[in-house]
PDB file of C-alpha atoms in Angstrom:
ATOM      1  CA  UNK E  14       2.500   8.256  20.513  1.00  0.00           C
ATOM      2  CA  UNK E  15       2.052  10.950  17.884  1.00  0.00           C
ATOM      3  CA  UNK E  16       2.909  10.282  14.264  1.00  0.00           C
ATOM      4  CA  UNK E  17       5.313  12.487  12.332  1.00  0.00           C
ATOM      5  CA  UNK E  18       3.863  15.708  10.972  1.00  0.00           C
ATOM      6  CA  UNK E  19       3.112  15.860   7.263  1.00  0.00           C
ATOM      7  CA  UNK E  20       6.107  18.173   6.776  1.00  0.00           C
ATOM      8  CA  UNK E  21       8.472  15.798   8.576  1.00  0.00           C
ATOM      9  CA  UNK E  22       7.040  12.915   6.554  1.00  0.00           C
ATOM     10  CA  UNK E  23       7.828  14.677   3.281  1.00  0.00           C
ATOM     11  CA  UNK E  24      11.396  15.365   4.413  1.00  0.00           C
ATOM     12  CA  UNK E  25      11.914  11.722   5.435  1.00  0.00           C
ATOM     13  CA  UNK E  26      10.419  10.520   2.153  1.00  0.00           C
ATOM     14  CA  UNK E  27      12.877  12.690   0.236  1.00  0.00           C
ATOM     15  CA  UNK E  28      15.808  11.315   2.245  1.00  0.00           C
ATOM     16  CA  UNK E  29      14.605   7.729   1.826  1.00  0.00           C
ATOM     17  CA  UNK E  30      14.361   8.242  -1.919  1.00  0.00           C
ATOM     18  CA  UNK E  31      17.967   9.365  -2.024  1.00  0.00           C
ATOM     19  CA  UNK E  32      19.134   6.339  -0.043  1.00  0.00           C
ATOM     20  CA  UNK E  33      17.173   3.864  -2.144  1.00  0.00           C
ATOM     21  CA  UNK E  34      18.627   5.291  -5.344  1.00  0.00           C
ATOM     22  CA  UNK E  35      22.055   4.072  -4.222  1.00  0.00           C
ATOM     23  CA  UNK E  36      20.720   0.509  -4.420  1.00  0.00           C
ATOM     24  CA  UNK E  37      18.403   1.025  -7.411  1.00  0.00           C
ATOM     25  CA  UNK E  38      19.843   3.986  -9.366  1.00  0.00           C
ATOM     26  CA  UNK E  39      17.208   3.670 -12.101  1.00  0.00           C
ATOM     27  CA  UNK E  40      13.691   4.228 -10.790  1.00  0.00           C
ATOM     28  CA  UNK E  41      10.832   4.882 -13.198  1.00  0.00           C
ATOM     29  CA  UNK E  42       7.448   6.205 -12.090  1.00  0.00           C
ATOM     30  CA  UNK E  43       4.309   6.163 -14.215  1.00  0.00           C
ATOM     31  CA  UNK E  44       0.774   7.331 -13.478  1.00  0.00           C
ATOM     32  CA  UNK E  45       1.368  10.007 -10.836  1.00  0.00           C
ATOM     33  CA  UNK E  46      -1.520  11.892 -12.466  1.00  0.00           C
ATOM     34  CA  UNK E  47      -3.839   9.019 -11.483  1.00  0.00           C
ATOM     35  CA  UNK E  48      -3.485   9.676  -7.743  1.00  0.00           C
ATOM     36  CA  UNK E  49      -6.867  11.118  -6.708  1.00  0.00           C
ATOM     37  CA  UNK E  50      -7.451  13.887  -4.243  1.00  0.00           C
ATOM     38  CA  UNK E  51      -8.805  12.725  -0.928  1.00  0.00           C
ATOM     39  CA  UNK E  52      -9.485   9.241   0.363  1.00  0.00           C
ATOM     40  CA  UNK E  53      -8.519   6.070  -1.505  1.00  0.00           C
ATOM     41  CA  UNK E  54      -7.447   2.528  -0.715  1.00  0.00           C
ATOM     42  CA  UNK E  55      -4.046   2.075  -2.357  1.00  0.00           C
ATOM     43  CA  UNK E  56      -3.315  -1.567  -3.189  1.00  0.00           C
ATOM     44  CA  UNK E  57      -0.034  -3.002  -4.456  1.00  0.00           C
ATOM     45  CA  UNK E  58       1.731  -6.306  -5.038  1.00  0.00           C
ATOM     46  CA  UNK E  59       4.358  -7.091  -2.421  1.00  0.00           C
ATOM     47  CA  UNK E  60       7.822  -8.602  -2.784  1.00  0.00           C
ATOM     48  CA  UNK E  61      10.230  -6.633  -0.582  1.00  0.00           C
ATOM     49  CA  UNK E  62      10.430  -4.830   2.739  1.00  0.00           C
ATOM     50  CA  UNK E  63      10.986  -1.482   0.997  1.00  0.00           C
ATOM     51  CA  UNK E  64       7.762  -1.642  -1.039  1.00  0.00           C
ATOM     52  CA  UNK E  65       5.776   0.818   1.134  1.00  0.00           C
ATOM     53  CA  UNK E  66       8.520   3.401   0.679  1.00  0.00           C
ATOM     54  CA  UNK E  67       8.580   3.043  -3.122  1.00  0.00           C
ATOM     55  CA  UNK E  68       4.800   3.393  -3.323  1.00  0.00           C
ATOM     56  CA  UNK E  69       4.814   6.528  -1.187  1.00  0.00           C
ATOM     57  CA  UNK E  70       7.667   8.025  -3.201  1.00  0.00           C
ATOM     58  CA  UNK E  71       5.699   7.432  -6.394  1.00  0.00           C
ATOM     59  CA  UNK E  72       2.441   8.893  -5.061  1.00  0.00           C
ATOM     60  CA  UNK E  73       4.209  11.895  -3.523  1.00  0.00           C
ATOM     61  CA  UNK E  74       1.243  12.859  -1.362  1.00  0.00           C
ATOM     62  CA  UNK E  75       1.337  15.938   0.820  1.00  0.00           C
ATOM     63  CA  UNK E  76      -0.155  14.076   3.775  1.00  0.00           C
ATOM     64  CA  UNK E  77       1.251  11.093   5.648  1.00  0.00           C
ATOM     65  CA  UNK E  78      -0.765   8.070   4.467  1.00  0.00           C
ATOM     66  CA  UNK E  79      -1.522   5.182   6.792  1.00  0.00           C
ATOM     67  CA  UNK E  80      -0.122   1.737   6.017  1.00  0.00           C
ATOM     68  CA  UNK E  81      -1.554  -1.558   7.220  1.00  0.00           C
ATOM     69  CA  UNK E  82       1.286  -3.775   8.484  1.00  0.00           C
ATOM     70  CA  UNK E  83       1.411  -7.297   9.884  1.00  0.00           C
ATOM     71  CA  UNK E  84       1.254  -7.361  13.684  1.00  0.00           C
ATOM     72  CA  UNK E  85       4.438  -9.455  13.865  1.00  0.00           C
ATOM     73  CA  UNK E  86       6.419  -6.271  13.241  1.00  0.00           C
ATOM     74  CA  UNK E  87       5.362  -4.978  16.654  1.00  0.00           C
ATOM     75  CA  UNK E  88       7.615  -7.522  18.409  1.00  0.00           C
ATOM     76  CA  UNK E  89      10.618  -5.223  17.929  1.00  0.00           C
ATOM     77  CA  UNK E  90       9.485  -2.285  20.068  1.00  0.00           C
ATOM     78  CA  UNK E  91      12.051   0.245  18.834  1.00  0.00           C
ATOM     79  CA  UNK E  92      11.511  -0.614  15.169  1.00  0.00           C
ATOM     80  CA  UNK E  93       7.748  -0.575  15.553  1.00  0.00           C
ATOM     81  CA  UNK E  94       7.865   2.814  17.260  1.00  0.00           C
ATOM     82  CA  UNK E  95       9.437   4.233  14.101  1.00  0.00           C
ATOM     83  CA  UNK E  96       6.958   2.377  11.863  1.00  0.00           C
ATOM     84  CA  UNK E  97       4.101   3.874  13.856  1.00  0.00           C
ATOM     85  CA  UNK E  98       5.580   7.352  13.501  1.00  0.00           C
ATOM     86  CA  UNK E  99       5.595   6.981   9.711  1.00  0.00           C
ATOM     87  CA  UNK E 100       1.984   5.834   9.527  1.00  0.00           C
ATOM     88  CA  UNK E 101       1.958   2.069  10.088  1.00  0.00           C
ATOM     89  CA  UNK E 102      -0.674   0.306  12.181  1.00  0.00           C
ATOM     90  CA  UNK E 103      -0.893  -3.425  12.936  1.00  0.00           C
ATOM     91  CA  UNK E 104      -3.322  -6.003  11.613  1.00  0.00           C
ATOM     92  CA  UNK E 105      -3.856  -9.617  12.602  1.00  0.00           C
ATOM     93  CA  UNK E 106      -3.775 -11.465   9.288  1.00  0.00           C
ATOM     94  CA  UNK E 107      -5.198 -14.639  10.799  1.00  0.00           C
ATOM     95  CA  UNK E 108      -8.517 -13.277  11.983  1.00  0.00           C
ATOM     96  CA  UNK E 109     -11.022 -10.447  11.834  1.00  0.00           C
ATOM     97  CA  UNK E 110      -9.127  -7.541  13.370  1.00  0.00           C
ATOM     98  CA  UNK E 111     -11.830  -5.069  14.420  1.00  0.00           C
ATOM     99  CA  UNK E 112      -9.364  -2.423  15.609  1.00  0.00           C
ATOM    100  CA  UNK E 113      -7.489  -2.491  12.286  1.00  0.00           C
ATOM    101  CA  UNK E 114     -10.788  -2.090  10.420  1.00  0.00           C
ATOM    102  CA  UNK E 115     -11.767   0.856  12.638  1.00  0.00           C
ATOM    103  CA  UNK E 116      -8.380   2.514  12.075  1.00  0.00           C
ATOM    104  CA  UNK E 117      -8.711   1.989   8.323  1.00  0.00           C
ATOM    105  CA  UNK E 118     -12.200   3.457   8.131  1.00  0.00           C
ATOM    106  CA  UNK E 119     -11.218   6.451  10.265  1.00  0.00           C
ATOM    107  CA  UNK E 120      -8.249   7.099   7.975  1.00  0.00           C
ATOM    108  CA  UNK E 121     -10.582   7.203   4.986  1.00  0.00           C
ATOM    109  CA  UNK E 122     -13.168   9.327   6.809  1.00  0.00           C
ATOM    110  CA  UNK E 123     -10.307  11.770   7.429  1.00  0.00           C
ATOM    111  CA  UNK E 124      -9.957  12.004   3.638  1.00  0.00           C
ATOM    112  CA  UNK E 125      -6.559  10.328   3.680  1.00  0.00           C
ATOM    113  CA  UNK E 126      -4.879   7.510   1.730  1.00  0.00           C
ATOM    114  CA  UNK E 127      -4.730   3.966   3.112  1.00  0.00           C
ATOM    115  CA  UNK E 128      -1.989   1.656   1.785  1.00  0.00           C
ATOM    116  CA  UNK E 129      -2.613  -2.097   1.902  1.00  0.00           C
ATOM    117  CA  UNK E 130      -0.724  -5.036   0.419  1.00  0.00           C
ATOM    118  CA  UNK E 131      -3.585  -7.521  -0.154  1.00  0.00           C
ATOM    119  CA  UNK E 132      -1.310 -10.549  -0.500  1.00  0.00           C
ATOM    120  CA  UNK E 133      -0.459 -10.079   3.155  1.00  0.00           C
ATOM    121  CA  UNK E 134       3.118 -11.269   2.792  1.00  0.00           C
ATOM    122  CA  UNK E 135       6.100 -10.812   0.510  1.00  0.00           C
ATOM    123  CA  UNK E 136       5.670 -12.796  -2.688  1.00  0.00           C
ATOM    124  CA  UNK E 137       8.900 -13.400  -4.580  1.00  0.00           C
ATOM    125  CA  UNK E 138       9.109 -13.066  -8.347  1.00  0.00           C
ATOM    126  CA  UNK E 139       7.561 -16.099 -10.034  1.00  0.00           C
ATOM    127  CA  UNK E 140       5.587 -17.110  -6.943  1.00  0.00           C
ATOM    128  CA  UNK E 141       1.900 -16.583  -6.198  1.00  0.00           C
ATOM    129  CA  UNK E 142      -0.226 -16.029  -3.115  1.00  0.00           C
ATOM    130  CA  UNK E 143      -3.961 -15.754  -2.546  1.00  0.00           C
ATOM    131  CA  UNK E 144      -4.871 -12.148  -1.770  1.00  0.00           C
ATOM    132  CA  UNK E 145      -6.998 -11.323   1.255  1.00  0.00           C
ATOM    133  CA  UNK E 146     -10.232  -9.453   0.510  1.00  0.00           C
ATOM    134  CA  UNK E 147      -9.867  -6.992   3.409  1.00  0.00           C
ATOM    135  CA  UNK E 148      -8.709  -4.103   1.211  1.00  0.00           C
ATOM    136  CA  UNK E 149     -11.704  -4.507  -1.084  1.00  0.00           C
ATOM    137  CA  UNK E 150     -14.091  -4.863   1.857  1.00  0.00           C
ATOM    138  CA  UNK E 151     -12.797  -1.638   3.421  1.00  0.00           C
ATOM    139  CA  UNK E 152     -13.034   0.285   0.129  1.00  0.00           C
ATOM    140  CA  UNK E 153     -16.615  -0.898  -0.377  1.00  0.00           C
ATOM    141  CA  UNK E 154     -17.648  -0.098   3.181  1.00  0.00           C
ATOM    142  CA  UNK E 155     -16.086   3.375   3.042  1.00  0.00           C
ATOM    143  CA  UNK E 156     -17.313   3.936  -0.532  1.00  0.00           C
ATOM    144  CA  UNK E 157     -13.929   5.185  -1.716  1.00  0.00           C
ATOM    145  CA  UNK E 158     -11.958   4.286  -4.856  1.00  0.00           C
ATOM    146  CA  UNK E 159      -9.336   1.597  -5.215  1.00  0.00           C
ATOM    147  CA  UNK E 160      -5.968   2.873  -6.506  1.00  0.00           C
ATOM    148  CA  UNK E 161      -3.994  -0.049  -8.006  1.00  0.00           C
ATOM    149  CA  UNK E 162      -0.194   0.092  -8.043  1.00  0.00           C
ATOM    150  CA  UNK E 163       2.328  -2.289  -9.581  1.00  0.00           C
ATOM    151  CA  UNK E 164       5.878  -2.437  -8.239  1.00  0.00           C
ATOM    152  CA  UNK E 165       8.724  -4.416  -9.799  1.00  0.00           C
ATOM    153  CA  UNK E 166       8.632  -7.841  -8.157  1.00  0.00           C
ATOM    154  CA  UNK E 167      12.114  -9.026  -9.108  1.00  0.00           C
ATOM    155  CA  UNK E 168      14.539  -6.835  -7.202  1.00  0.00           C
ATOM    156  CA  UNK E 169      18.300  -7.245  -7.126  1.00  0.00           C
ATOM    157  CA  UNK E 170      21.044  -4.790  -6.264  1.00  0.00           C
ATOM    158  CA  UNK E 171      21.431  -2.004  -8.834  1.00  0.00           C
ATOM    159  CA  UNK E 172      18.420  -3.265 -10.819  1.00  0.00           C
ATOM    160  CA  UNK E 173      15.840  -0.852 -12.219  1.00  0.00           C
ATOM    161  CA  UNK E 174      12.600  -0.284 -10.349  1.00  0.00           C
ATOM    162  CA  UNK E 175       9.257   0.433 -12.006  1.00  0.00           C
ATOM    163  CA  UNK E 176       6.284   1.820 -10.113  1.00  0.00           C
ATOM    164  CA  UNK E 177       3.087   1.984 -12.165  1.00  0.00           C
ATOM    165  CA  UNK E 178       0.030   3.739 -10.726  1.00  0.00           C
ATOM    166  CA  UNK E 179      -3.197   2.751 -12.440  1.00  0.00           C
ATOM    167  CA  UNK E 180      -6.457   4.653 -12.752  1.00  0.00           C
ATOM    168  CA  UNK E 181      -8.604   4.735  -9.598  1.00  0.00           C
ATOM    169  CA  UNK E 182     -11.957   2.991  -9.797  1.00  0.00           C
ATOM    170  CA  UNK E 183     -15.023   2.282  -7.699  1.00  0.00           C
ATOM    171  CA  UNK E 184     -15.780  -1.431  -7.138  1.00  0.00           C
ATOM    172  CA  UNK E 185     -19.056  -2.539  -8.697  1.00  0.00           C
ATOM    173  CA  UNK E 186     -21.341  -5.014  -6.961  1.00  0.00           C
ATOM    174  CA  UNK E 187     -25.021  -5.817  -6.458  1.00  0.00           C
ATOM    175  CA  UNK E 188     -26.949  -4.695  -3.392  1.00  0.00           C
ATOM    176  CA  UNK E 189     -26.047  -2.368  -0.552  1.00  0.00           C
ATOM    177  CA  UNK E 190     -22.826  -4.246   0.186  1.00  0.00           C
ATOM    178  CA  UNK E 191     -20.907  -7.002  -1.591  1.00  0.00           C
ATOM    179  CA  UNK E 192     -21.326 -10.632  -0.636  1.00  0.00           C
ATOM    180  CA  UNK E 193     -18.294 -12.703   0.358  1.00  0.00           C
ATOM    181  CA  UNK E 194     -18.331 -14.227  -3.131  1.00  0.00           C
ATOM    182  CA  UNK E 195     -18.377 -10.788  -4.715  1.00  0.00           C
ATOM    183  CA  UNK E 196     -15.516  -9.663  -2.487  1.00  0.00           C
ATOM    184  CA  UNK E 197     -13.457 -12.662  -3.580  1.00  0.00           C
ATOM    185  CA  UNK E 198     -14.214 -11.946  -7.237  1.00  0.00           C
ATOM    186  CA  UNK E 199     -13.467  -8.226  -6.934  1.00  0.00           C
ATOM    187  CA  UNK E 200     -10.228  -8.954  -5.088  1.00  0.00           C
ATOM    188  CA  UNK E 201      -9.053 -11.385  -7.754  1.00  0.00           C
ATOM    189  CA  UNK E 202      -9.910  -8.894 -10.498  1.00  0.00           C
ATOM    190  CA  UNK E 203      -7.978  -6.223  -8.589  1.00  0.00           C
ATOM    191  CA  UNK E 204      -4.848  -8.378  -8.325  1.00  0.00           C
ATOM    192  CA  UNK E 205      -5.122  -9.431 -11.983  1.00  0.00           C
ATOM    193  CA  UNK E 206      -5.207  -5.762 -12.931  1.00  0.00           C
ATOM    194  CA  UNK E 207      -2.172  -4.956 -10.781  1.00  0.00           C
ATOM    195  CA  UNK E 208      -0.018  -7.674 -12.343  1.00  0.00           C
ATOM    196  CA  UNK E 209      -1.284  -6.829 -15.834  1.00  0.00           C
ATOM    197  CA  UNK E 210       0.004  -3.281 -15.314  1.00  0.00           C
ATOM    198  CA  UNK E 211       3.461  -4.756 -14.747  1.00  0.00           C
ATOM    199  CA  UNK E 212       3.306  -6.878 -17.865  1.00  0.00           C
ATOM    200  CA  UNK E 213       2.485  -3.880 -20.081  1.00  0.00           C
ATOM    201  CA  UNK E 214       4.980  -1.407 -18.618  1.00  0.00           C
TER     202      UNK E 214
END
């Protein structure tokens, strides 16, 4: 099944923005100038089903980015068909999903953006979750920058939404590739940076 064209994606993104503004009429975006050209692994905290849409609205890329999504979403065939059309692909969060890694690396080789929510599940305001190191591993393997994004975690109807895009950076580690310990450390630093961006908004 083919995905939507980049033009169709931009039209749908515009329409989605209009619909979301009915629920959150105040939406503030910071750091659009930090979005790099070409490939990058975009990482964001996760608290609501609409988070991928807000991130894509804020980045405003010309091309349809790919988004890693939990495989459980594929159970609803009709819903998943639409998700696939707008760039989603499944990942098994409980194991090493080789196909998801291949899809991710190909996305980056195609000079495109890859959106991942490292926490792997929605984390409500005031709660915490241990982030998976897959996003960092993929960025290191593909040798592309990490683009950190913070999105308002506490969402209620008609509340304001903040999307803060940080500066892209290349992960630093010893050797040709990071060890598992280095991946854990880099992932924790990445998440600390994301939440710190929200605290200073």
